[in-house]
Amino acid sequence: MSKPTPISGFPEWLPPQRMIEQYVVERIRSTFELYGFAPLETRAVEPLDQLLRKGETSKEIYVLRRLQEEGPGGDDALGLHFDLTVPFARFVLENAGKLKFPFRRYQIQKVWRGERPQEGRYREFLQADIDIVDRDTLPAHYEAELPLIIGDALGGLPIPPIRIQVNNRKVCEGFYRGLGLTDPEAALRAIDKLDKIGPDKVAALLAETAGASDAQAKACLALAEIRTDDASFADAVRTLGVSDPLLDEGLAELVEVVETAAEHAPGLCVADLRIARGLDYYTGTVYETQMQGYERFGSICSGGRYDNLATAGTDRFPGVGISIGVTRLLGLLFGAGELSVSRSVPTCVLIALPAEERRRDAGRIAEALRRRGIPTEVSPSAAKYGKQIRYAERRGIPYVWFPGGDGTPDSVKDIRSGDQVDATADAWTPAAEDLRPVVN
RNA sequence: GUGGCUGUAGCUCAGUUGGCAGAGCACCGGGUUGUGGUCCCGGGUGUCGAGGGUUCAAAUCCCUUCAGUCACCCCA
């Protein structure tokens, strides 16, 4: 048996990174709950036809197959979900009778995509998703609320500042329609490449794939160039002289999002009319998020409004959602050495062992500390104290506890400063910042 | 999924026209009959990513494969 090797796209991190991940997830989770989102977990698999229901874009889906299975899977084959929105829409339809609308829920789960991995792109990764759905109609104010929640959740973490770029598909579609373009999808795809390939090549692409004339291509590019952190983008669009009811609707919605953000979280959001992500099921507002200094790695958080995803017969549940790519976020920062944790284990106190016969005494001390919420472990062996201290030092454990005996009291040493004081396990308390590992 | 680049110790990397696998840091043992970090002495800890081929001889040349990374596609 040769040495095991990693599997491409399925990252596994060491305990320090996992501690950071748990810390980040907990911050996100508690923020979501602070805004009233209810927890939900859906199964890892969906019927393939559910997964493919709305996205004509062929996502690379992992299919579930039993080893002993005979013959091909068939229509009811199962696939691993590639996001949390599609399973959620299915769940809403399935449980509509038991849910209260509008329904706010969060979901933090692994998702799987069979794409080629590279830095910040994985085949198995963690998403933290919030969505709000309502029955029949969904007020537009939710679209302004979501970015604020993300700003709050990520703003409290030791990561670079984020910038949420917002657009509205109605603006683009309305504009293209008013312009006389017949294939808005193709136009969006072309415009989306603006940052990457530049205006000249986008213009050529627009002509080629969307059948745009020179003037039309020029107008599309002019629209895409618009980017403001206040409502002035709307005037800039109107200056382009295209009129369409859908365009006006989109502009009004986008103004609402940007103005709300500007009031509650200045600098968080920017209206960026080149953003086209989420081509498949989004129908209105779309979000994309970049970390300052990590722009080239793409979006770490995106989403949008979908009016037709959760629809069955006459039941319609329009929704809006946004999803943080936790694994990408962390993978990029780990790669840059930007996130660290103060120790590699949760342990706050190591109980040193004077002799193996004293292990039970040490155990009693450890129990007393743990009862008061202080993470404690007992030394693995009664090696020389120097070695036991080194055991703690290697792991970043801040305190070593020396059991007394024969009339001498216990004492505890802060091995960073060397300070050592007499202590009793019923009363001693570490500095508050030392109780848990600190992420920074 | 398509194409390019890169894989040598825990980490960063040397390794000549094919000729006995190396350095720094880290780590381990000892000096230090139990309180670490400094200092001194000692130790290379390795399937040269893996498998096959050419050769007297392969880390080095060839093929395949795996992994990482970059571009495309797409996206968290």
PDB file of N, CA, C and O in Angstrom, chain A residues 8-64:
ATOM      1  N   SER A   8      -7.838  15.633  -5.803  1.00  0.00           N
ATOM      2  CA  SER A   8      -7.919  16.964  -6.393  1.00  0.00           C
ATOM      3  C   SER A   8      -9.268  17.628  -6.115  1.00  0.00           C
ATOM      4  O   SER A   8     -10.320  17.063  -6.423  1.00  0.00           O
ATOM      5  N   GLY A   9      -9.215  18.817  -5.548  1.00  0.00           N
ATOM      6  CA  GLY A   9     -10.444  19.577  -5.351  1.00  0.00           C
ATOM      7  C   GLY A   9     -11.187  19.286  -4.074  1.00  0.00           C
ATOM      8  O   GLY A   9     -12.222  19.905  -3.815  1.00  0.00           O
ATOM      9  N   PHE A  10     -10.670  18.327  -3.278  1.00  0.00           N
ATOM     10  CA  PHE A  10     -11.317  18.005  -2.004  1.00  0.00           C
ATOM     11  C   PHE A  10     -10.376  18.365  -0.863  1.00  0.00           C
ATOM     12  O   PHE A  10      -9.645  17.516  -0.370  1.00  0.00           O
ATOM     13  N   PRO A  11     -10.370  19.625  -0.471  1.00  0.00           N
ATOM     14  CA  PRO A  11      -9.367  20.092   0.480  1.00  0.00           C
ATOM     15  C   PRO A  11      -9.574  19.508   1.880  1.00  0.00           C
ATOM     16  O   PRO A  11     -10.711  19.313   2.318  1.00  0.00           O
ATOM     17  N   GLU A  12      -8.471  19.214   2.552  1.00  0.00           N
ATOM     18  CA  GLU A  12      -8.514  18.824   3.959  1.00  0.00           C
ATOM     19  C   GLU A  12      -7.509  19.686   4.692  1.00  0.00           C
ATOM     20  O   GLU A  12      -6.346  19.739   4.317  1.00  0.00           O
ATOM     21  N   TRP A  13      -7.964  20.339   5.738  1.00  0.00           N
ATOM     22  CA  TRP A  13      -7.082  21.247   6.453  1.00  0.00           C
ATOM     23  C   TRP A  13      -6.637  20.664   7.779  1.00  0.00           C
ATOM     24  O   TRP A  13      -7.275  19.758   8.330  1.00  0.00           O
ATOM     25  N   LEU A  14      -5.563  21.211   8.300  1.00  0.00           N
ATOM     26  CA  LEU A  14      -5.040  20.790   9.600  1.00  0.00           C
ATOM     27  C   LEU A  14      -5.848  21.474  10.710  1.00  0.00           C
ATOM     28  O   LEU A  14      -6.568  22.448  10.461  1.00  0.00           O
ATOM     29  N   PRO A  15      -5.708  20.959  11.937  1.00  0.00           N
ATOM     30  CA  PRO A  15      -6.505  21.515  13.041  1.00  0.00           C
ATOM     31  C   PRO A  15      -6.452  23.042  13.194  1.00  0.00           C
ATOM     32  O   PRO A  15      -7.504  23.642  13.437  1.00  0.00           O
ATOM     33  N   PRO A  16      -5.291  23.699  13.055  1.00  0.00           N
ATOM     34  CA  PRO A  16      -5.350  25.164  13.194  1.00  0.00           C
ATOM     35  C   PRO A  16      -6.293  25.808  12.175  1.00  0.00           C
ATOM     36  O   PRO A  16      -7.060  26.726  12.507  1.00  0.00           O
ATOM     37  N   GLN A  17      -6.229  25.336  10.940  1.00  0.00           N
ATOM     38  CA  GLN A  17      -7.121  25.887   9.918  1.00  0.00           C
ATOM     39  C   GLN A  17      -8.580  25.538  10.206  1.00  0.00           C
ATOM     40  O   GLN A  17      -9.483  26.341  10.001  1.00  0.00           O
ATOM     41  N   ARG A  18      -8.772  24.330  10.691  1.00  0.00           N
ATOM     42  CA  ARG A  18     -10.147  23.923  11.026  1.00  0.00           C
ATOM     43  C   ARG A  18     -10.687  24.772  12.178  1.00  0.00           C
ATOM     44  O   ARG A  18     -11.865  25.128  12.185  1.00  0.00           O
ATOM     45  N   MET A  19      -9.828  25.106  13.121  1.00  0.00           N
ATOM     46  CA  MET A  19     -10.272  25.969  14.218  1.00  0.00           C
ATOM     47  C   MET A  19     -10.686  27.334  13.690  1.00  0.00           C
ATOM     48  O   MET A  19     -11.674  27.910  14.120  1.00  0.00           O
ATOM     49  N   ILE A  20      -9.908  27.826  12.737  1.00  0.00           N
ATOM     50  CA  ILE A  20     -10.246  29.117  12.138  1.00  0.00           C
ATOM     51  C   ILE A  20     -11.570  29.001  11.386  1.00  0.00           C
ATOM     52  O   ILE A  20     -12.440  29.873  11.488  1.00  0.00           O
ATOM     53  N   GLU A  21     -11.725  27.911  10.641  1.00  0.00           N
ATOM     54  CA  GLU A  21     -12.971  27.727   9.900  1.00  0.00           C
ATOM     55  C   GLU A  21     -14.170  27.700  10.844  1.00  0.00           C
ATOM     56  O   GLU A  21     -15.192  28.339  10.590  1.00  0.00           O
ATOM     57  N   GLN A  22     -14.031  26.961  11.932  1.00  0.00           N
ATOM     58  CA  GLN A  22     -15.143  26.884  12.875  1.00  0.00           C
ATOM     59  C   GLN A  22     -15.455  28.255  13.478  1.00  0.00           C
ATOM     60  O   GLN A  22     -16.615  28.606  13.679  1.00  0.00           O
ATOM     61  N   TYR A  23     -14.402  29.007  13.732  1.00  0.00           N
ATOM     62  CA  TYR A  23     -14.591  30.349  14.277  1.00  0.00           C
ATOM     63  C   TYR A  23     -15.349  31.230  13.286  1.00  0.00           C
ATOM     64  O   TYR A  23     -16.300  31.937  13.635  1.00  0.00           O
ATOM     65  N   VAL A  24     -14.926  31.165  12.040  1.00  0.00           N
ATOM     66  CA  VAL A  24     -15.562  31.969  10.991  1.00  0.00           C
ATOM     67  C   VAL A  24     -17.019  31.541  10.798  1.00  0.00           C
ATOM     68  O   VAL A  24     -17.929  32.376  10.725  1.00  0.00           O
ATOM     69  N   VAL A  25     -17.236  30.239  10.739  1.00  0.00           N
ATOM     70  CA  VAL A  25     -18.600  29.739  10.551  1.00  0.00           C
ATOM     71  C   VAL A  25     -19.487  30.158  11.721  1.00  0.00           C
ATOM     72  O   VAL A  25     -20.641  30.532  11.525  1.00  0.00           O
ATOM     73  N   GLU A  26     -18.930  30.111  12.921  1.00  0.00           N
ATOM     74  CA  GLU A  26     -19.733  30.485  14.095  1.00  0.00           C
ATOM     75  C   GLU A  26     -20.111  31.968  14.050  1.00  0.00           C
ATOM     76  O   GLU A  26     -21.225  32.346  14.391  1.00  0.00           O
ATOM     77  N   ARG A  27     -19.164  32.787  13.594  1.00  0.00           N
ATOM     78  CA  ARG A  27     -19.465  34.214  13.466  1.00  0.00           C
ATOM     79  C   ARG A  27     -20.589  34.433  12.433  1.00  0.00           C
ATOM     80  O   ARG A  27     -21.519  35.206  12.656  1.00  0.00           O
ATOM     81  N   ILE A  28     -20.496  33.739  11.332  1.00  0.00           N
ATOM     82  CA  ILE A  28     -21.505  33.864  10.280  1.00  0.00           C
ATOM     83  C   ILE A  28     -22.856  33.360  10.786  1.00  0.00           C
ATOM     84  O   ILE A  28     -23.887  34.015  10.643  1.00  0.00           O
ATOM     85  N   ARG A  29     -22.804  32.192  11.419  1.00  0.00           N
ATOM     86  CA  ARG A  29     -24.042  31.575  11.904  1.00  0.00           C
ATOM     87  C   ARG A  29     -24.757  32.469  12.919  1.00  0.00           C
ATOM     88  O   ARG A  29     -25.968  32.706  12.833  1.00  0.00           O
ATOM     89  N   SER A  30     -23.992  32.987  13.879  1.00  0.00           N
ATOM     90  CA  SER A  30     -24.636  33.802  14.906  1.00  0.00           C
ATOM     91  C   SER A  30     -25.175  35.103  14.321  1.00  0.00           C
ATOM     92  O   SER A  30     -26.209  35.610  14.756  1.00  0.00           O
ATOM     93  N   THR A  31     -24.472  35.633  13.322  1.00  0.00           N
ATOM     94  CA  THR A  31     -24.979  36.845  12.671  1.00  0.00           C
ATOM     95  C   THR A  31     -26.294  36.549  11.945  1.00  0.00           C
ATOM     96  O   THR A  31     -27.260  37.324  12.048  1.00  0.00           O
ATOM     97  N   PHE A  32     -26.337  35.443  11.237  1.00  0.00           N
ATOM     98  CA  PHE A  32     -27.573  35.075  10.542  1.00  0.00           C
ATOM     99  C   PHE A  32     -28.734  34.979  11.536  1.00  0.00           C
ATOM    100  O   PHE A  32     -29.840  35.440  11.273  1.00  0.00           O
ATOM    101  N   GLU A  33     -28.467  34.360  12.682  1.00  0.00           N
ATOM    102  CA  GLU A  33     -29.543  34.218  13.673  1.00  0.00           C
ATOM    103  C   GLU A  33     -29.920  35.570  14.260  1.00  0.00           C
ATOM    104  O   GLU A  33     -31.079  35.816  14.597  1.00  0.00           O
ATOM    105  N   LEU A  34     -28.927  36.449  14.368  1.00  0.00           N
ATOM    106  CA  LEU A  34     -29.192  37.787  14.891  1.00  0.00           C
ATOM    107  C   LEU A  34     -30.211  38.524  14.022  1.00  0.00           C
ATOM    108  O   LEU A  34     -30.945  39.388  14.484  1.00  0.00           O
ATOM    109  N   TYR A  35     -30.234  38.179  12.736  1.00  0.00           N
ATOM    110  CA  TYR A  35     -31.178  38.799  11.817  1.00  0.00           C
ATOM    111  C   TYR A  35     -32.435  37.955  11.621  1.00  0.00           C
ATOM    112  O   TYR A  35     -33.217  38.187  10.716  1.00  0.00           O
ATOM    113  N   GLY A  36     -32.580  36.947  12.474  1.00  0.00           N
ATOM    114  CA  GLY A  36     -33.830  36.197  12.473  1.00  0.00           C
ATOM    115  C   GLY A  36     -33.945  35.074  11.480  1.00  0.00           C
ATOM    116  O   GLY A  36     -35.057  34.595  11.218  1.00  0.00           O
ATOM    117  N   PHE A  37     -32.835  34.624  10.952  1.00  0.00           N
ATOM    118  CA  PHE A  37     -32.890  33.502  10.014  1.00  0.00           C
ATOM    119  C   PHE A  37     -32.908  32.187  10.792  1.00  0.00           C
ATOM    120  O   PHE A  37     -32.160  32.015  11.748  1.00  0.00           O
ATOM    121  N   ALA A  38     -33.780  31.283  10.358  1.00  0.00           N
ATOM    122  CA  ALA A  38     -33.920  29.999  11.043  1.00  0.00           C
ATOM    123  C   ALA A  38     -33.015  28.962  10.402  1.00  0.00           C
ATOM    124  O   ALA A  38     -32.816  28.969   9.188  1.00  0.00           O
ATOM    125  N   PRO A  39     -32.468  28.060  11.226  1.00  0.00           N
ATOM    126  CA  PRO A  39     -31.550  27.059  10.684  1.00  0.00           C
ATOM    127  C   PRO A  39     -32.259  25.993   9.867  1.00  0.00           C
ATOM    128  O   PRO A  39     -33.396  25.631  10.157  1.00  0.00           O
ATOM    129  N   LEU A  40     -31.555  25.509   8.858  1.00  0.00           N
ATOM    130  CA  LEU A  40     -32.103  24.417   8.048  1.00  0.00           C
ATOM    131  C   LEU A  40     -30.946  23.621   7.471  1.00  0.00           C
ATOM    132  O   LEU A  40     -29.896  24.176   7.160  1.00  0.00           O
ATOM    133  N   GLU A  41     -31.144  22.310   7.399  1.00  0.00           N
ATOM    134  CA  GLU A  41     -30.194  21.483   6.660  1.00  0.00           C
ATOM    135  C   GLU A  41     -30.977  20.592   5.731  1.00  0.00           C
ATOM    136  O   GLU A  41     -31.956  19.960   6.143  1.00  0.00           O
ATOM    137  N   THR A  42     -30.559  20.543   4.485  1.00  0.00           N
ATOM    138  CA  THR A  42     -31.199  19.618   3.555  1.00  0.00           C
ATOM    139  C   THR A  42     -30.236  18.486   3.254  1.00  0.00           C
ATOM    140  O   THR A  42     -29.025  18.601   3.452  1.00  0.00           O
ATOM    141  N   ARG A  43     -30.791  17.372   2.787  1.00  0.00           N
ATOM    142  CA  ARG A  43     -29.984  16.207   2.434  1.00  0.00           C
ATOM    143  C   ARG A  43     -28.939  16.568   1.383  1.00  0.00           C
ATOM    144  O   ARG A  43     -29.079  17.563   0.685  1.00  0.00           O
ATOM    145  N   ALA A  44     -27.915  15.731   1.304  1.00  0.00           N
ATOM    146  CA  ALA A  44     -26.821  16.012   0.364  1.00  0.00           C
ATOM    147  C   ALA A  44     -27.231  15.770  -1.082  1.00  0.00           C
ATOM    148  O   ALA A  44     -26.635  16.335  -2.001  1.00  0.00           O
ATOM    149  N   VAL A  45     -28.239  14.939  -1.297  1.00  0.00           N
ATOM    150  CA  VAL A  45     -28.598  14.577  -2.672  1.00  0.00           C
ATOM    151  C   VAL A  45     -29.984  15.082  -3.057  1.00  0.00           C
ATOM    152  O   VAL A  45     -30.866  15.256  -2.210  1.00  0.00           O
ATOM    153  N   GLU A  46     -30.148  15.329  -4.338  1.00  0.00           N
ATOM    154  CA  GLU A  46     -31.436  15.673  -4.927  1.00  0.00           C
ATOM    155  C   GLU A  46     -31.620  14.796  -6.158  1.00  0.00           C
ATOM    156  O   GLU A  46     -30.636  14.390  -6.783  1.00  0.00           O
ATOM    157  N   PRO A  47     -32.856  14.548  -6.515  1.00  0.00           N
ATOM    158  CA  PRO A  47     -33.071  13.867  -7.789  1.00  0.00           C
ATOM    159  C   PRO A  47     -32.455  14.697  -8.917  1.00  0.00           C
ATOM    160  O   PRO A  47     -32.543  15.921  -8.896  1.00  0.00           O
ATOM    161  N   LEU A  48     -31.848  14.027  -9.852  1.00  0.00           N
ATOM    162  CA  LEU A  48     -31.151  14.752 -10.927  1.00  0.00           C
ATOM    163  C   LEU A  48     -32.052  15.734 -11.656  1.00  0.00           C
ATOM    164  O   LEU A  48     -31.639  16.844 -11.991  1.00  0.00           O
ATOM    165  N   ASP A  49     -33.303  15.336 -11.873  1.00  0.00           N
ATOM    166  CA  ASP A  49     -34.183  16.243 -12.616  1.00  0.00           C
ATOM    167  C   ASP A  49     -34.461  17.519 -11.827  1.00  0.00           C
ATOM    168  O   ASP A  49     -34.668  18.580 -12.391  1.00  0.00           O
ATOM    169  N   GLN A  50     -34.436  17.408 -10.490  1.00  0.00           N
ATOM    170  CA  GLN A  50     -34.567  18.618  -9.663  1.00  0.00           C
ATOM    171  C   GLN A  50     -33.363  19.533  -9.849  1.00  0.00           C
ATOM    172  O   GLN A  50     -33.493  20.742 -10.008  1.00  0.00           O
ATOM    173  N   LEU A  51     -32.187  18.934  -9.823  1.00  0.00           N
ATOM    174  CA  LEU A  51     -30.963  19.729  -9.940  1.00  0.00           C
ATOM    175  C   LEU A  51     -30.875  20.404 -11.302  1.00  0.00           C
ATOM    176  O   LEU A  51     -30.343  21.504 -11.429  1.00  0.00           O
ATOM    177  N   LEU A  52     -31.385  19.737 -12.307  1.00  0.00           N
ATOM    178  CA  LEU A  52     -31.261  20.270 -13.663  1.00  0.00           C
ATOM    179  C   LEU A  52     -32.469  21.095 -14.066  1.00  0.00           C
ATOM    180  O   LEU A  52     -32.511  21.652 -15.153  1.00  0.00           O
ATOM    181  N   ARG A  53     -33.426  21.214 -13.143  1.00  0.00           N
ATOM    182  CA  ARG A  53     -34.717  21.800 -13.472  1.00  0.00           C
ATOM    183  C   ARG A  53     -34.620  23.183 -14.108  1.00  0.00           C
ATOM    184  O   ARG A  53     -35.224  23.453 -15.130  1.00  0.00           O
ATOM    185  N   LYS A  54     -33.844  24.065 -13.460  1.00  0.00           N
ATOM    186  CA  LYS A  54     -33.824  25.442 -13.933  1.00  0.00           C
ATOM    187  C   LYS A  54     -32.569  25.801 -14.710  1.00  0.00           C
ATOM    188  O   LYS A  54     -32.596  26.683 -15.546  1.00  0.00           O
ATOM    189  N   GLY A  55     -31.475  25.148 -14.376  1.00  0.00           N
ATOM    190  CA  GLY A  55     -30.232  25.569 -15.008  1.00  0.00           C
ATOM    191  C   GLY A  55     -30.001  24.875 -16.325  1.00  0.00           C
ATOM    192  O   GLY A  55     -29.586  23.729 -16.366  1.00  0.00           O
ATOM    193  N   GLU A  56     -30.244  25.563 -17.391  1.00  0.00           N
ATOM    194  CA  GLU A  56     -29.890  24.973 -18.676  1.00  0.00           C
ATOM    195  C   GLU A  56     -28.374  24.982 -18.824  1.00  0.00           C
ATOM    196  O   GLU A  56     -27.794  24.265 -19.592  1.00  0.00           O
ATOM    197  N   THR A  57     -27.715  25.846 -17.994  1.00  0.00           N
ATOM    198  CA  THR A  57     -26.258  25.789 -17.922  1.00  0.00           C
ATOM    199  C   THR A  57     -25.879  24.445 -17.314  1.00  0.00           C
ATOM    200  O   THR A  57     -26.328  24.102 -16.244  1.00  0.00           O
ATOM    201  N   SER A  58     -25.048  23.700 -18.001  1.00  0.00           N
ATOM    202  CA  SER A  58     -24.727  22.364 -17.520  1.00  0.00           C
ATOM    203  C   SER A  58     -23.693  22.428 -16.405  1.00  0.00           C
ATOM    204  O   SER A  58     -22.507  22.452 -16.645  1.00  0.00           O
ATOM    205  N   LYS A  59     -24.160  22.468 -15.182  1.00  0.00           N
ATOM    206  CA  LYS A  59     -23.251  22.369 -14.041  1.00  0.00           C
ATOM    207  C   LYS A  59     -22.712  20.950 -13.982  1.00  0.00           C
ATOM    208  O   LYS A  59     -23.418  19.991 -14.289  1.00  0.00           O
ATOM    209  N   GLU A  60     -21.476  20.831 -13.583  1.00  0.00           N
ATOM    210  CA  GLU A  60     -20.896  19.498 -13.456  1.00  0.00           C
ATOM    211  C   GLU A  60     -21.381  18.863 -12.161  1.00  0.00           C
ATOM    212  O   GLU A  60     -20.938  19.214 -11.081  1.00  0.00           O
ATOM    213  N   ILE A  61     -22.297  17.925 -12.293  1.00  0.00           N
ATOM    214  CA  ILE A  61     -22.927  17.338 -11.113  1.00  0.00           C
ATOM    215  C   ILE A  61     -22.355  15.953 -10.834  1.00  0.00           C
ATOM    216  O   ILE A  61     -22.176  15.147 -11.748  1.00  0.00           O
ATOM    217  N   TYR A  62     -22.051  15.704  -9.561  1.00  0.00           N
ATOM    218  CA  TYR A  62     -21.639  14.363  -9.158  1.00  0.00           C
ATOM    219  C   TYR A  62     -22.881  13.499  -8.953  1.00  0.00           C
ATOM    220  O   TYR A  62     -23.802  13.878  -8.238  1.00  0.00           O
ATOM    221  N   VAL A  63     -22.872  12.351  -9.585  1.00  0.00           N
ATOM    222  CA  VAL A  63     -24.025  11.458  -9.502  1.00  0.00           C
ATOM    223  C   VAL A  63     -23.735  10.347  -8.504  1.00  0.00           C
ATOM    224  O   VAL A  63     -22.612   9.854  -8.413  1.00  0.00           O
ATOM    225  N   LEU A  64     -24.756   9.966  -7.753  1.00  0.00           N
ATOM    226  CA  LEU A  64     -24.618   8.926  -6.742  1.00  0.00           C
ATOM    227  C   LEU A  64     -24.915   7.571  -7.378  1.00  0.00           C
ATOM    228  O   LEU A  64     -25.925   7.391  -8.046  1.00  0.00           O
TER     229      LEU A  64
END
